[in-house]
Amino acid sequence: MTELNRDAIQAQLKACTSKEATFKELVSLSKQLERLTDAEKIEENKVKGCESAVWLIERQENGICTFQADSDAKLMRGVLMVILSLTNGHSKAELQAMDLAAELNEFNLSSYLTSSRTNGILRILQQIQT
Amino acid sequence: MSFDANTIRDEFPILSMEANEHPLVYLDNAATTQKPQVVLDALITYYTTSNANVHRGAHYLSDRATAQFEHARDRVAQFLNAPENSYVIWTKGTTEAINQVAHGLEWCITPDDEILITSLEHHANLVPWQQLAFRTGARLRVLPLTSKGEWEPEYAHYFNEHTRIFACTQISNAIGVKTPLKDMLAAAKAVGAFTLVDGAQAVAHYEVDVTELDCDFYAFSGHKMYGPTGIGALYGKAHALDVLTPLQTGGEMVSHVTYNSTEFNTLPYRLEAGTPNIEGVIGLSAACDFLASQDREDMLIWEQKLARYVYDELKFNNDIEIYSPAIDTTVVSLSVPGIHTLDLNGYLDSQGIAVRAGSHCAHPLMAQLGVSSTLRASFACYNTLSEARRFCDVLLEAIEILGDD
Ligand SMILES: Cc1ncc(COP(=O)(O)O)c(C=O)c1O
């Protein structure tokens, strides 16, 4: 899996001064996301309540969580890169103690995250924390 | 009278809004239209001068409210050109109207019967019939219309002596194509079926004439024709409405009740349980007035011109596939293979442009078209050529940004 550098991603998105630039950056991030296989994109891995299809897989090793996620929509894949950069490499207890929605707000994504899209993303964050 | 979009635009306060720091370009009119000031005023005036329950208290306000409420019924009947011996029943909208009919005819449906719909239906005109078929053992059949709204003579056998109900949309909400209603209704009537027309997508654009259509039932929603949400109507011929079992029971729809029996009221009240959406009814009446005061023919020509402009701008673009017809429509439904419609929608939205991305409550039709969703721009009388142009420009921009692989 590509290095998920939270600070680098945040810096890149914060450097976007226009919506066009933000969308371009999300597209560029989306390309770095490691895709799931068709065998992994099954109903039980689907996150309910998202506009686009989103699949989320969790692995734990020595108490450390690694998530993998995919979507059929490119911009969502970009957002998933951001989310994974926040969540991977933490224990469940750490994740539960984090305010993930607030942290996501630090990425300058408001031009993309409308309320209906935000609802779906909150579901993803919830699932990551449970 | 002549029609001018820029003049009419001023009557819609919401259209001067900004969305995401851009002027709002509202092209999601097939989902719901915006409301003109006259409709908004009618709601306020009702509450400030006439609010009371209808048909109940014998007092000044109740009389006023009841008079306006019943006047609205006449107004809508006139709007539909309803013949003698027919009624307008208030419903929440198209969905409730269709459900009332599907529920209401259950008593007379047998396992030997067929319920016929077309392949262009909104789920609202599919699921109630499918569920009715499940409950009664009847067979749901789907007349395959092409995405151009055509049907082949070889499909005539879909109308046969088993066909008890034929329910069909006048215009497809997903791709904006008109169905060959006249021929199909004639075929349905020839075999003695009940006929229902889903007019949800027609009422804002076409002058509806239920006398000419000669259908048993016609369903539509106020919110898609510049009226408020939560109000619509089921038009029906008296003999057809008479046989319907009420979907709901309760106040006003009865004439006498004992613990052992209920005598139902006459039409239209028999099918209107509970306190109705009085403000909605009055707003819908104002929407009928609004439409009647326009040159409807010019208005439709304008809306079609906007759709045609978009169609012509995009038709030679190899990235884009268009599912709507070139002419005689107010909708352009398209997809860009390789780019998710939600992504396109996300970009358009960020630029202040409201369209709809999705399956448009028509999953089987999407399957027929071979896509999972489309992006739909749908026009109303207040849209302008510069909005149509901006939609095209921003769509191409979106494809440029999102298509980068
Ligand atoms: C063709 C068609 N039928 C039925 C409906 C359902 O209308 P409502 O949700 O107002 O009941 C719609 C609304 O999208 C429609 O377009």
XYZ file of N, CA and C in Angstrom, chain A residues 34-43 45 55 57 59 68-71:
54
model
N -5.212 2.124 -3.277
C -5.101 0.719 -3.663
C -6.513 0.157 -3.800
N -6.845 -0.334 -4.994
C -8.212 -0.777 -5.247
C -8.487 -2.143 -4.622
N -9.722 -2.384 -4.301
C -10.130 -3.699 -3.824
C -10.391 -4.598 -5.027
N -10.302 -5.887 -4.797
C -10.635 -6.821 -5.872
C -12.152 -6.994 -5.922
N -12.622 -7.529 -7.038
C -14.063 -7.770 -7.154
C -14.554 -8.695 -6.047
N -13.695 -9.634 -5.666
C -14.085 -10.586 -4.617
C -14.261 -9.881 -3.276
N -13.584 -8.766 -3.115
C -13.708 -8.024 -1.862
C -14.878 -7.035 -1.890
N -15.258 -6.679 -3.104
C -16.356 -5.693 -3.223
C -17.697 -6.402 -3.136
N -17.949 -6.983 -1.989
C -19.193 -7.728 -1.810
C -20.104 -6.964 -0.862
N -21.361 -7.385 -0.889
C -22.393 -6.682 -0.143
C -22.011 -6.464 1.327
N -19.261 -6.034 2.700
C -18.222 -5.018 2.921
C -18.702 -3.621 2.569
N -16.896 0.423 -0.273
C -16.589 -0.828 0.429
C -15.458 -0.563 1.412
N -12.841 -2.534 4.282
C -12.336 -3.779 4.885
C -11.374 -3.417 6.003
N -8.482 -4.808 8.786
C -7.591 -5.891 9.249
C -6.938 -5.431 10.534
N -8.830 -0.820 4.343
C -8.740 -0.670 2.902
C -10.135 -0.306 2.429
N -10.210 0.593 1.479
C -11.540 1.023 1.049
C -11.531 1.301 -0.443
N -12.704 1.260 -1.030
C -12.816 1.522 -2.464
C -14.213 2.087 -2.735
N -14.341 2.727 -3.869
C -15.642 3.267 -4.263
C -15.740 3.220 -5.773
